[in-house]
CSV table of C-alpha atoms in Angstrom, one decimal:
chain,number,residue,atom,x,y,z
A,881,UNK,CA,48.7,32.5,-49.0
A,882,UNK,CA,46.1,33.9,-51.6
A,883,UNK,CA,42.6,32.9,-50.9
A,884,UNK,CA,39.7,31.2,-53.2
A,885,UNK,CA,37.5,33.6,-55.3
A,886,UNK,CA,34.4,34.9,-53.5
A,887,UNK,CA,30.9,35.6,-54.5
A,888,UNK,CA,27.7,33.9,-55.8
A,889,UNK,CA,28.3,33.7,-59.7
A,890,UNK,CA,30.9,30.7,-59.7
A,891,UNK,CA,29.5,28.2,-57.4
A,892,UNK,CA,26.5,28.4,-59.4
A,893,UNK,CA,28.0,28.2,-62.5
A,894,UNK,CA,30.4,25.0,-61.2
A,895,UNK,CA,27.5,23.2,-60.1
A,896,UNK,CA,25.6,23.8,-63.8
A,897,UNK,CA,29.2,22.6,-64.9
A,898,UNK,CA,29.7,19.5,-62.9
A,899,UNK,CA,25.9,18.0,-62.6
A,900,UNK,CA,26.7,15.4,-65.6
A,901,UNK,CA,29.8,14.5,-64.2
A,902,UNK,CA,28.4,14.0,-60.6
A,903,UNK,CA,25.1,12.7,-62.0
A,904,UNK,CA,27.5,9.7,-63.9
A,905,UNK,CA,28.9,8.6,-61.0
A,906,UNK,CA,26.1,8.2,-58.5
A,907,UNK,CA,26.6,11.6,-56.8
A,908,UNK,CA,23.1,13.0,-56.9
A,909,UNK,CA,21.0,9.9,-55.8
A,910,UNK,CA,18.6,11.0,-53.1
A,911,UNK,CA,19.7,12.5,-50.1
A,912,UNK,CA,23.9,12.6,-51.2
A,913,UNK,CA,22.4,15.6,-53.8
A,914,UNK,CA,21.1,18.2,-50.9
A,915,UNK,CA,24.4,17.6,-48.7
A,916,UNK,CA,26.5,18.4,-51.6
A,917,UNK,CA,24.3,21.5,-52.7
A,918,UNK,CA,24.8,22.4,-48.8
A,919,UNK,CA,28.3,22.0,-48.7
A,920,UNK,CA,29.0,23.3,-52.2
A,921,UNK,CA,30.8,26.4,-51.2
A,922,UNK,CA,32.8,25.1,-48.8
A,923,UNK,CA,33.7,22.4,-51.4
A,924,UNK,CA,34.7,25.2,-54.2
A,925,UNK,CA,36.9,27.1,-51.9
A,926,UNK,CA,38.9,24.1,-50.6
A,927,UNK,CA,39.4,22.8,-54.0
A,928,UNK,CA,40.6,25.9,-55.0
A,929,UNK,CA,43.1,25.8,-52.1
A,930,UNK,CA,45.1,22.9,-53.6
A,931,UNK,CA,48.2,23.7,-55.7
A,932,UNK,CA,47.9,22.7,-59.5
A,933,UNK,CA,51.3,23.6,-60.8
A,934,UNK,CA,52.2,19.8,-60.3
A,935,UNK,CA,50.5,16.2,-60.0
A,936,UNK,CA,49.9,15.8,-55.8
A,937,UNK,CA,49.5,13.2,-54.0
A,938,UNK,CA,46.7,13.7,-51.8
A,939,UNK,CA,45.0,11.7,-48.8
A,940,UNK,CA,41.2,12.6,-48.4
A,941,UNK,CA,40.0,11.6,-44.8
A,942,UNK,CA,36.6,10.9,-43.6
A,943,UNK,CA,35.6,10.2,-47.7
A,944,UNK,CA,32.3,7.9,-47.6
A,945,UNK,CA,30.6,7.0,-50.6
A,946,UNK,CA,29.1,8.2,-52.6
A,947,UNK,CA,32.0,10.0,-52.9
A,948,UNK,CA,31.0,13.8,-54.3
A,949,UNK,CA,33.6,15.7,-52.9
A,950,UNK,CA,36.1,12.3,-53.9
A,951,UNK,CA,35.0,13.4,-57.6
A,952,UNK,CA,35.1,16.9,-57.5
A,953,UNK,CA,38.9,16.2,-56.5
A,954,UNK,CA,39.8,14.1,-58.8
A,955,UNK,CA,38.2,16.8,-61.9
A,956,UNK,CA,39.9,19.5,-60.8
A,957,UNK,CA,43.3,17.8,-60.0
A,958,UNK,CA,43.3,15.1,-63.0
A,959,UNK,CA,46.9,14.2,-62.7
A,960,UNK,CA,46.8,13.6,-58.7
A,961,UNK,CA,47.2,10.3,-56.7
A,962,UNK,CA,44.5,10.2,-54.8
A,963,UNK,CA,44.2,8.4,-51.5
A,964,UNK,CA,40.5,8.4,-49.8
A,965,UNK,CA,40.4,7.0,-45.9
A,966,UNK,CA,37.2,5.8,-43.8
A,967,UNK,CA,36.2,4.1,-41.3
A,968,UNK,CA,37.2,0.5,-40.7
A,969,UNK,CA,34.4,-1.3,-41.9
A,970,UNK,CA,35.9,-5.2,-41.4
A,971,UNK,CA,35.3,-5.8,-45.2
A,972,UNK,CA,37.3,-2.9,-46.6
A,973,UNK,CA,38.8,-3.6,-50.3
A,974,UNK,CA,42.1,-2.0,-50.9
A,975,UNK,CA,40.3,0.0,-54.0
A,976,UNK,CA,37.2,2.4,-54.2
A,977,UNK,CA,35.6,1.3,-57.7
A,978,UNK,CA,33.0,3.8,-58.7
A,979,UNK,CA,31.7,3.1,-62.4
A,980,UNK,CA,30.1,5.6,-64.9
A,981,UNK,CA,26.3,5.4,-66.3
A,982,UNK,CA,27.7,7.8,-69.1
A,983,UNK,CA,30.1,6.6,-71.8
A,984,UNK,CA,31.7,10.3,-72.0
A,985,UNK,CA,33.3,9.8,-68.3
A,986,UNK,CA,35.2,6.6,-67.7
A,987,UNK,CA,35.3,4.1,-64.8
A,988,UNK,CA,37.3,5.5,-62.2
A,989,UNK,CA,39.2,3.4,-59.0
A,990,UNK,CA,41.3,5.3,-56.2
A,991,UNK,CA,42.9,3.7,-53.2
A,992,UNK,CA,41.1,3.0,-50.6
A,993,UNK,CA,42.2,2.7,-46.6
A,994,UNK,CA,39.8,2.2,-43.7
A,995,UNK,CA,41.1,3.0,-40.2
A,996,UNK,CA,40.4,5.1,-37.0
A,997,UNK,CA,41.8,8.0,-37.6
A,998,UNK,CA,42.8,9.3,-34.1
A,999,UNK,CA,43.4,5.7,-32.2
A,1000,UNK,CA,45.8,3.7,-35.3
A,1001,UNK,CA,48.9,4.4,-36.7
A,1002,UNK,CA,48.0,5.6,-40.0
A,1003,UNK,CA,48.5,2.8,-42.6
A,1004,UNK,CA,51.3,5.0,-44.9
A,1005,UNK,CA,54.4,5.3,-44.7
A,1006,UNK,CA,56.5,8.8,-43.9
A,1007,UNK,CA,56.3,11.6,-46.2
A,1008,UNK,CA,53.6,9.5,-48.5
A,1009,UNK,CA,51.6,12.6,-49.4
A,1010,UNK,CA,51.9,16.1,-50.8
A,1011,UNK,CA,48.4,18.0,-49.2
A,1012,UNK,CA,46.0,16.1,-46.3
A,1013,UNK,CA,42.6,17.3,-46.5
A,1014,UNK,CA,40.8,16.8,-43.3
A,1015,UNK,CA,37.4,18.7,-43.8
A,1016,UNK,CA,34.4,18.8,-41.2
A,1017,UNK,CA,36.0,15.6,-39.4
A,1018,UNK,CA,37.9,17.0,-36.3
A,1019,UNK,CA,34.4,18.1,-34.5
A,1020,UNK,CA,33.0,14.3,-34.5
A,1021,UNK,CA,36.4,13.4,-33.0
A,1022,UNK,CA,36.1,11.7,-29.1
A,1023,UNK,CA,39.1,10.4,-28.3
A,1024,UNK,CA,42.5,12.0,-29.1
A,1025,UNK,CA,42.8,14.8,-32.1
A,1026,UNK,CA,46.2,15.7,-31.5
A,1027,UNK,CA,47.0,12.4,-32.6
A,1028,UNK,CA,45.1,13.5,-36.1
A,1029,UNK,CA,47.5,16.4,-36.7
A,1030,UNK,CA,50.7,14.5,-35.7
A,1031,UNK,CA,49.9,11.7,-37.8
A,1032,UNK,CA,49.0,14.0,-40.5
A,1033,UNK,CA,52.6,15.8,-40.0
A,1034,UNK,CA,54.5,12.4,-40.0
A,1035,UNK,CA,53.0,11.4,-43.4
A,1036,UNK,CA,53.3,14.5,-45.3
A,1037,UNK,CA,55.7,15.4,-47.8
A,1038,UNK,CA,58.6,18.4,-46.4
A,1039,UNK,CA,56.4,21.4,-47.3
A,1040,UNK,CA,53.4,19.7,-47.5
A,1041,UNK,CA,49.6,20.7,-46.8
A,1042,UNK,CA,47.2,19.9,-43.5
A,1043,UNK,CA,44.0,21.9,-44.8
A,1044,UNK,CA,41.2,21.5,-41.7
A,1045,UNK,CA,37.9,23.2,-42.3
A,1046,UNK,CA,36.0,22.3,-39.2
A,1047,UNK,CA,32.7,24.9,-37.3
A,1048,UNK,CA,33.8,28.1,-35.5
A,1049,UNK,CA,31.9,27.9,-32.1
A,1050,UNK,CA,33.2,31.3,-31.9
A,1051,UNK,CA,31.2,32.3,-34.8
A,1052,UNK,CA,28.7,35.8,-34.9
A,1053,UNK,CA,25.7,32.7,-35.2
A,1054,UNK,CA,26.8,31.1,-31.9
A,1055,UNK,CA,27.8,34.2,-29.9
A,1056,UNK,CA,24.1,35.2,-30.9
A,1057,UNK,CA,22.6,32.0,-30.2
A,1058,UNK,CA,24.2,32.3,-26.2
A,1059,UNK,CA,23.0,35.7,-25.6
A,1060,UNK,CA,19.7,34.4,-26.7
A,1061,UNK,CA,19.5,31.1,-24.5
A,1062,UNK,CA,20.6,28.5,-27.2
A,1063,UNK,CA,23.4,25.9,-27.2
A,1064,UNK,CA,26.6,27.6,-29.6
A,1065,UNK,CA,27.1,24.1,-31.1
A,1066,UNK,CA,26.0,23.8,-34.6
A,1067,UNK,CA,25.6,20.3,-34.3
A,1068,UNK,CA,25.1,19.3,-31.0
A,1069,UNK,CA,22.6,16.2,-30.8
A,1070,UNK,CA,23.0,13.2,-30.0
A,1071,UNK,CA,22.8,11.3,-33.5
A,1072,UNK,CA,21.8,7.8,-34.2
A,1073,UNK,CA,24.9,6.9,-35.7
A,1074,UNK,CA,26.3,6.8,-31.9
A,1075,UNK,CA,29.2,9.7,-30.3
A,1076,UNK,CA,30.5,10.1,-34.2
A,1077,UNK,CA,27.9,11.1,-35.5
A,1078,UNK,CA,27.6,14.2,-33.6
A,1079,UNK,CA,29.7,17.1,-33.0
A,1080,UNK,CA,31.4,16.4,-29.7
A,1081,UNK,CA,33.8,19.5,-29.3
A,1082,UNK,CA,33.4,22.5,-31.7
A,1083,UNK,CA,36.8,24.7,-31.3
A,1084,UNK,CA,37.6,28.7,-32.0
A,1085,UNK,CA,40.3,29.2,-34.8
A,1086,UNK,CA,43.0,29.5,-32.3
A,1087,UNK,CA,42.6,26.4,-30.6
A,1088,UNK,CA,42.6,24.7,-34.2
A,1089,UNK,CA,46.0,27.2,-35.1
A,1090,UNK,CA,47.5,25.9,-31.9
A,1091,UNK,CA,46.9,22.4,-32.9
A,1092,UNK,CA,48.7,22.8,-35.8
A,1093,UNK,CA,52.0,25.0,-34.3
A,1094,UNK,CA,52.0,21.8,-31.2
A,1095,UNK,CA,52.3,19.3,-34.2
A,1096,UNK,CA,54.9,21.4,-35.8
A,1097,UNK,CA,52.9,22.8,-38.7
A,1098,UNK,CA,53.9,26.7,-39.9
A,1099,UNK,CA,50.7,28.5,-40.6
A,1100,UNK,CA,49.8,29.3,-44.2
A,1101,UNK,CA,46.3,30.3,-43.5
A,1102,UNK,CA,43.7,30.7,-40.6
A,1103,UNK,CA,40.3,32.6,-41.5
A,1104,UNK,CA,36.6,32.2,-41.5
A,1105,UNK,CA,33.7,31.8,-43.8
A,1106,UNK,CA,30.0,31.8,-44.0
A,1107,UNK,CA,29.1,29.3,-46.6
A,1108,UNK,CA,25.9,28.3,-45.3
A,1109,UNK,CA,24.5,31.6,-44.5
A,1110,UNK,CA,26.2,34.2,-46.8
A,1111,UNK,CA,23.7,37.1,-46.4
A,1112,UNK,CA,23.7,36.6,-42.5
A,1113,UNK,CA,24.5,40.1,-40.6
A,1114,UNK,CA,24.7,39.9,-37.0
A,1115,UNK,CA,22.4,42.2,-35.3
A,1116,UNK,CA,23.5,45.4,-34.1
A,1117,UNK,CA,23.1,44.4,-30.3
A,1118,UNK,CA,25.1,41.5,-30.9
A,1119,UNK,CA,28.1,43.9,-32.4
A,1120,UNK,CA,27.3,46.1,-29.1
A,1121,UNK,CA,28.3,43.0,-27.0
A,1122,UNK,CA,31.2,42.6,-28.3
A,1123,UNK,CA,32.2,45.8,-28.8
A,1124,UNK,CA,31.9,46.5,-25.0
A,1125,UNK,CA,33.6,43.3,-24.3
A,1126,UNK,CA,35.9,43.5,-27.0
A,1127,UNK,CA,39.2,41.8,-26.9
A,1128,UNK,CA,42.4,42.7,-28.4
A,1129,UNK,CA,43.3,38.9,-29.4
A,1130,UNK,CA,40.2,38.8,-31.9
A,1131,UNK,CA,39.1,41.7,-33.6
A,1132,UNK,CA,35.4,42.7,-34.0
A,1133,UNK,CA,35.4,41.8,-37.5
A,1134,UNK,CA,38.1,39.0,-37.9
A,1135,UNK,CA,37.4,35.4,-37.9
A,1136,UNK,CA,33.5,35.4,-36.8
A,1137,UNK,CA,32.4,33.4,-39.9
A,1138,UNK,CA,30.6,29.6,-39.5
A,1139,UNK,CA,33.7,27.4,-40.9
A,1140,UNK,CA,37.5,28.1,-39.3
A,1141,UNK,CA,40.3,27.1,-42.6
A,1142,UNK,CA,43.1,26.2,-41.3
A,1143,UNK,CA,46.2,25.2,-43.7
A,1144,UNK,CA,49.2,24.5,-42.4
A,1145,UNK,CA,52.6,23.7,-44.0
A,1146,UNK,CA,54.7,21.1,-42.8
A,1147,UNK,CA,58.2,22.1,-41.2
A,1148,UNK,CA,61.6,20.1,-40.4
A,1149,UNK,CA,62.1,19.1,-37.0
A,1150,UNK,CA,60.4,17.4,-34.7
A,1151,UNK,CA,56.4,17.6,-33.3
A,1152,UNK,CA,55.9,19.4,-29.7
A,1153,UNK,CA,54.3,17.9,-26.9
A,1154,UNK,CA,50.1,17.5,-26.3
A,1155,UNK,CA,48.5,21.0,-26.0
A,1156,UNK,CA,47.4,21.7,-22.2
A,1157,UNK,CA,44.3,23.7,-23.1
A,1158,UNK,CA,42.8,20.5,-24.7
A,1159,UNK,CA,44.6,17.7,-22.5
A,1160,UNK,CA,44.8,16.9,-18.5
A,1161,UNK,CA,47.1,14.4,-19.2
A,1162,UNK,CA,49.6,13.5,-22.0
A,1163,UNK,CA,48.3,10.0,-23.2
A,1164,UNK,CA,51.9,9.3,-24.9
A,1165,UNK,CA,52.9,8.5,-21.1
A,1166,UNK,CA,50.6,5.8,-20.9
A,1167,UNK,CA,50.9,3.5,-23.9
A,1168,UNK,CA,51.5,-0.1,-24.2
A,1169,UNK,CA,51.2,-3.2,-26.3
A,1170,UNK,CA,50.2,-6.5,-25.2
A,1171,UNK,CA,51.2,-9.7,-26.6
A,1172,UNK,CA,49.7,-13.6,-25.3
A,1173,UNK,CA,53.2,-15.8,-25.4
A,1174,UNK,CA,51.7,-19.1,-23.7
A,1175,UNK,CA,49.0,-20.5,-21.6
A,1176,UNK,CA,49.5,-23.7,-20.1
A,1177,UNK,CA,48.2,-25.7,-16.7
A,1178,UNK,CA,51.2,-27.7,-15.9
A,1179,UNK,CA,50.1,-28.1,-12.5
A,1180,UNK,CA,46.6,-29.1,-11.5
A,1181,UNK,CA,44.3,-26.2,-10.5
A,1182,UNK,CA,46.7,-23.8,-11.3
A,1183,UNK,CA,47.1,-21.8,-15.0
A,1184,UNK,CA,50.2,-20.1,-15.8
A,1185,UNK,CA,49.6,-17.1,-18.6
A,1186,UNK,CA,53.3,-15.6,-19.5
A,1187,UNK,CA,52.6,-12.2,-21.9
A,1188,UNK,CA,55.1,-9.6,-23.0
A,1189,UNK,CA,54.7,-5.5,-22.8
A,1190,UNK,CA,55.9,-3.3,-25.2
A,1191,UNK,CA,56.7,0.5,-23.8
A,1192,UNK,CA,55.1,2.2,-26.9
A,1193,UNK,CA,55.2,5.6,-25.2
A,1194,UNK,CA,57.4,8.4,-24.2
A,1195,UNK,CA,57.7,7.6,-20.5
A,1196,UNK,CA,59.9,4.7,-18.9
A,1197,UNK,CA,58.2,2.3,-16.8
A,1198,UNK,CA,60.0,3.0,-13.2
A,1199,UNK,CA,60.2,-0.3,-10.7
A,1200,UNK,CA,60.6,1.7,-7.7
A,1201,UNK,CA,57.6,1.5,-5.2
A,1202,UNK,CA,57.3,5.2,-5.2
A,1203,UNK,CA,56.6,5.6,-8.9
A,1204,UNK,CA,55.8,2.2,-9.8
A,1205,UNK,CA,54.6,0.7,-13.0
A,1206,UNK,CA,53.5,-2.8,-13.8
A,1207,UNK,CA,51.4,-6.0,-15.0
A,1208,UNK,CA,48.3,-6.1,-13.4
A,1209,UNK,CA,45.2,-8.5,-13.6
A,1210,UNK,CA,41.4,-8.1,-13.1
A,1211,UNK,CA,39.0,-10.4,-13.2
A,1212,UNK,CA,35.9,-9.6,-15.3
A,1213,UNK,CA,32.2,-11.9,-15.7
A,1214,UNK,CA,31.3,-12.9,-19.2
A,1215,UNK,CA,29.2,-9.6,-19.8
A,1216,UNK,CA,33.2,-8.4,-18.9
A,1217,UNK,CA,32.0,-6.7,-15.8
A,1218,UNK,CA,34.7,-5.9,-13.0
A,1219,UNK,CA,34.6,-9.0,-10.6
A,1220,UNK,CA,37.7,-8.1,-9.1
A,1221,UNK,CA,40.0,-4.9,-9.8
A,1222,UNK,CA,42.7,-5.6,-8.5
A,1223,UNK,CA,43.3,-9.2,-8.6
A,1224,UNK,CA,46.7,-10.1,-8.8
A,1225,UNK,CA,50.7,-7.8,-9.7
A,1226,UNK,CA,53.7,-9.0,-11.6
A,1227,UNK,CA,56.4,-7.0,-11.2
A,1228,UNK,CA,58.9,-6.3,-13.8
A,1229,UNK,CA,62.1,-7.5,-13.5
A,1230,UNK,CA,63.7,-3.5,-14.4
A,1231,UNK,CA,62.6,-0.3,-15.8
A,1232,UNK,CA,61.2,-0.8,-19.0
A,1233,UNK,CA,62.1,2.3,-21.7
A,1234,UNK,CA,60.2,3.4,-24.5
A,1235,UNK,CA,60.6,1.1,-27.4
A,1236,UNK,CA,61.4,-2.2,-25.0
A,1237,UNK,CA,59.4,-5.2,-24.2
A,1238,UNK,CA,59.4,-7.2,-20.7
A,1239,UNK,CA,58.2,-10.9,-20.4
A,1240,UNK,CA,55.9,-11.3,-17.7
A,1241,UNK,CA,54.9,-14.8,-15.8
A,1242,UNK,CA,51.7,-15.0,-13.8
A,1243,UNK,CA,50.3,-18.6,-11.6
A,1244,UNK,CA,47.0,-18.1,-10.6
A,1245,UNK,CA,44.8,-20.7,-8.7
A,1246,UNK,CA,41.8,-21.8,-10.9
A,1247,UNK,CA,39.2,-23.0,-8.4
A,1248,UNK,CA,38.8,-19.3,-7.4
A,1249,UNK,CA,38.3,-18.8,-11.1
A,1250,UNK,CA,34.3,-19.0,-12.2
A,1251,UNK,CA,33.9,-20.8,-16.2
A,1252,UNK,CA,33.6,-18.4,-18.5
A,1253,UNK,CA,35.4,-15.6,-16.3
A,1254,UNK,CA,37.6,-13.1,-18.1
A,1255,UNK,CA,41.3,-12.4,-17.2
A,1256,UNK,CA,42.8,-8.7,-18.2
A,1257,UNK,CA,45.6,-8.4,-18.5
A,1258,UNK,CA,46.9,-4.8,-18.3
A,1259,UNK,CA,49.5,-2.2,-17.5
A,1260,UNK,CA,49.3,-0.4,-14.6
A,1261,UNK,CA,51.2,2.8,-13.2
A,1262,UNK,CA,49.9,2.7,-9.5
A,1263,UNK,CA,48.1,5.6,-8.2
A,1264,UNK,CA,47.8,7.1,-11.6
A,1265,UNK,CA,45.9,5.0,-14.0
A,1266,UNK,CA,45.1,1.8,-16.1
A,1267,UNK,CA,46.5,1.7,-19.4
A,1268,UNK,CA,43.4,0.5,-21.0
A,1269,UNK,CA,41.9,3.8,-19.9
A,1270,UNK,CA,43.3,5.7,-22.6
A,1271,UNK,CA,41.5,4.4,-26.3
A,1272,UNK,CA,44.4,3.7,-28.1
A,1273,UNK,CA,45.7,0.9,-25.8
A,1274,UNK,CA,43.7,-2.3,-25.9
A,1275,UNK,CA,44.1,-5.3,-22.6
A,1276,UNK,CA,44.8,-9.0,-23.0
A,1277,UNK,CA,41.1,-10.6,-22.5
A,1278,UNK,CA,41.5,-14.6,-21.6
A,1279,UNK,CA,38.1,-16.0,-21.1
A,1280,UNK,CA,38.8,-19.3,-18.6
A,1281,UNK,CA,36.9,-22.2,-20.3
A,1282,UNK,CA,36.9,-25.8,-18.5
A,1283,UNK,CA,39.4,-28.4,-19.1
């Protein structure tokens, strides 16, 4: 694959070019007009990444107002559909409306989805999109990024483009920034916008590569870049290091820059299984959906709660005591702390198998039930874990009230 143009001319001449057009739309208002001056390399390259022989469809993730990048897309590819997705925000409109302050650049609306990228089924339907761009996101991920790239595979076109620009903590800046004493992360702080807003994991271009090939991605491209320090040299006892150590995996010279791009071309078949080197467990084994079918308190003092569970994973749901998985119930306070762990069982009736549901029926005394106490209702493979430990399943919460 035939990289983007390099040096210093172009950017500056794109910016001179696309100031009116940014400047229209609200790009440059305080504070969104230095991020896009520091990103605007990076931006140039990726754009130039994207195939123009024919109109795309593409998904932008991670897009948030006011929208630069979301712009600089849709001038360079002016015949794409245009997708952007954010985070769920509880009052998200189906449509991104940005209007123009200059008559000479007209109103434009794109689709708009908000969802959590790595804990919800993506809201499209299979092979919806020709190229996903998924720039800077992966490092503020916390939960499950595998789930990113195999989501991104099921949604793309046959053929079609994952391009992931993301740090390189295996960059010449952080290898110097070690020997010297100082973290390698290049944005490791803990941010006011909580765990997101930070970079929680910062990967080497492998580890991103190996996402890709696990999700069932062919490579197309894997390199490096320094778009926010061009001029940097590493200092000669830096290259001395790493000369003495030097590794026959990763040349001296070869993929050392800031940024790791990654685009990766999606092939036939099916995904692979959850990469070891980033997982101690595979959290397809443990998923589950739970659904409240009735409440009722036939008899007095007692409440009888029936809810079904849905196997939404890979792994069947064994009955035997030796390998047993089940319904289990805590007990939490009304500030939902543990009262009581492990509360009461309901064994199912048989081994449940991915894609099944089983009906489950639990009495319970309420006396020893405190007003206001929560019930959770979860799955539980014993000796291993609690469903609701992995972030993509959520328990059944029943707060007891009186009557």
């Amino acid at each position: 694959m035939s990289q983007p143009r390099a040096g210093q001319e172009y950017p500056q001449q794109r910016w001179k070019h696309s100031q009116a057009m940014l400047n229209a739309y609200g790009c440059l208002q305080p504070g969104a007009s230095e991020y896009l001056k520091t990103h605007w390399c990076r931006y140039l390259y990726t754009l130039e990444l994207l195939p123009v022989d024919r109109p795309l469809r593409v998904l932008e993730l991670g897009a948030c107002a006011p929208f630069g990048f979301t712009m600089l897309l849709a001038e360079h590819l002016p015949d794409a559909k245009l997708v952007v997705a954010h985070e769920p925000f509880g009052n998200d409109s189906a449509t991104v409306l940005l209007p123009s302050k200059d008559p000479d650049f007209p109103t434009r609306i794109f689709e708009s989805r908000g969802f959590n990228v790595e804990l919800e089924a993506w809201p499209f339907q299979d092979g919806s999109f020709d190229v996903v761009l998924f720039m800077e996101v992966l490092e503020h991920l916390v939960a499950d990024p595998f789930f990113v790239f195999l989501e991104a595979h099921r949604v793309l076109a046959d053929g079609g483009q994952f391009i992931v620009t993301t740090p390189n903590i295996a960059c010449y800046q952080s290898l110097q920034a070690i020997l010297e004493g100082r973290s390698p992360y290049t944005y490791g702080v803990y941010s006011v916008y909580g765990s997101p807003g930070r970079h929680n994991r910062e990967y080497v271009c492998y580890e991103v590569d190996a996402l890709g090939a696990h999700a069932g991605f062919e490579r197309k491209l894997l390199t490096t870049r320094n778009f926010y320090e061009p001029e940097y040299q590493p200092p000669p006892a830096l290259m001395n290091a790493i000369a003495t150590y030097h590794s026959n995996r990763v040349p001296n010279d070869e993929l050392r820059g800031q940024t790791t791009v990654y685009v990766g071309s999606k092939k036939l078949g099916n995904p692979g299984d959850y990469p070891h080197f980033l997982y101690d467990s595979n959290p397809r084994r443990h998923l589950c959906s739970l659904q409240l079918l009735s409440e009722h308190r036939g008899v007095p003092g007692k409440l009888t709660v029936k809810v079904r569970a849905t196997n939404a994973g890979v792994q069947v749901w064994k009955t035997s005591r030796a390998d047993q998985t089940r319904l289990g119930l805590q007990v939490l306070d009304g500030y939902k702390n543990v009262l009581a762990l492990d509360h009461m069982r309901c064994d199912f009736p048989h081994d449940v198998n991915p894609g099944d549901s089983v009906d489950c029926e639990i009495t319970m005394d309420l006396p020893t039930l405190s007003h206001g106490a929560i019930l959770r209702f979860d799955v539980v493979h014993e000796n291993v874990c609690w469903f609701g430990q992995f972030p993509r399943n959520r328990p059944l919460d029943l707060r007891i009230s009186d009557g």
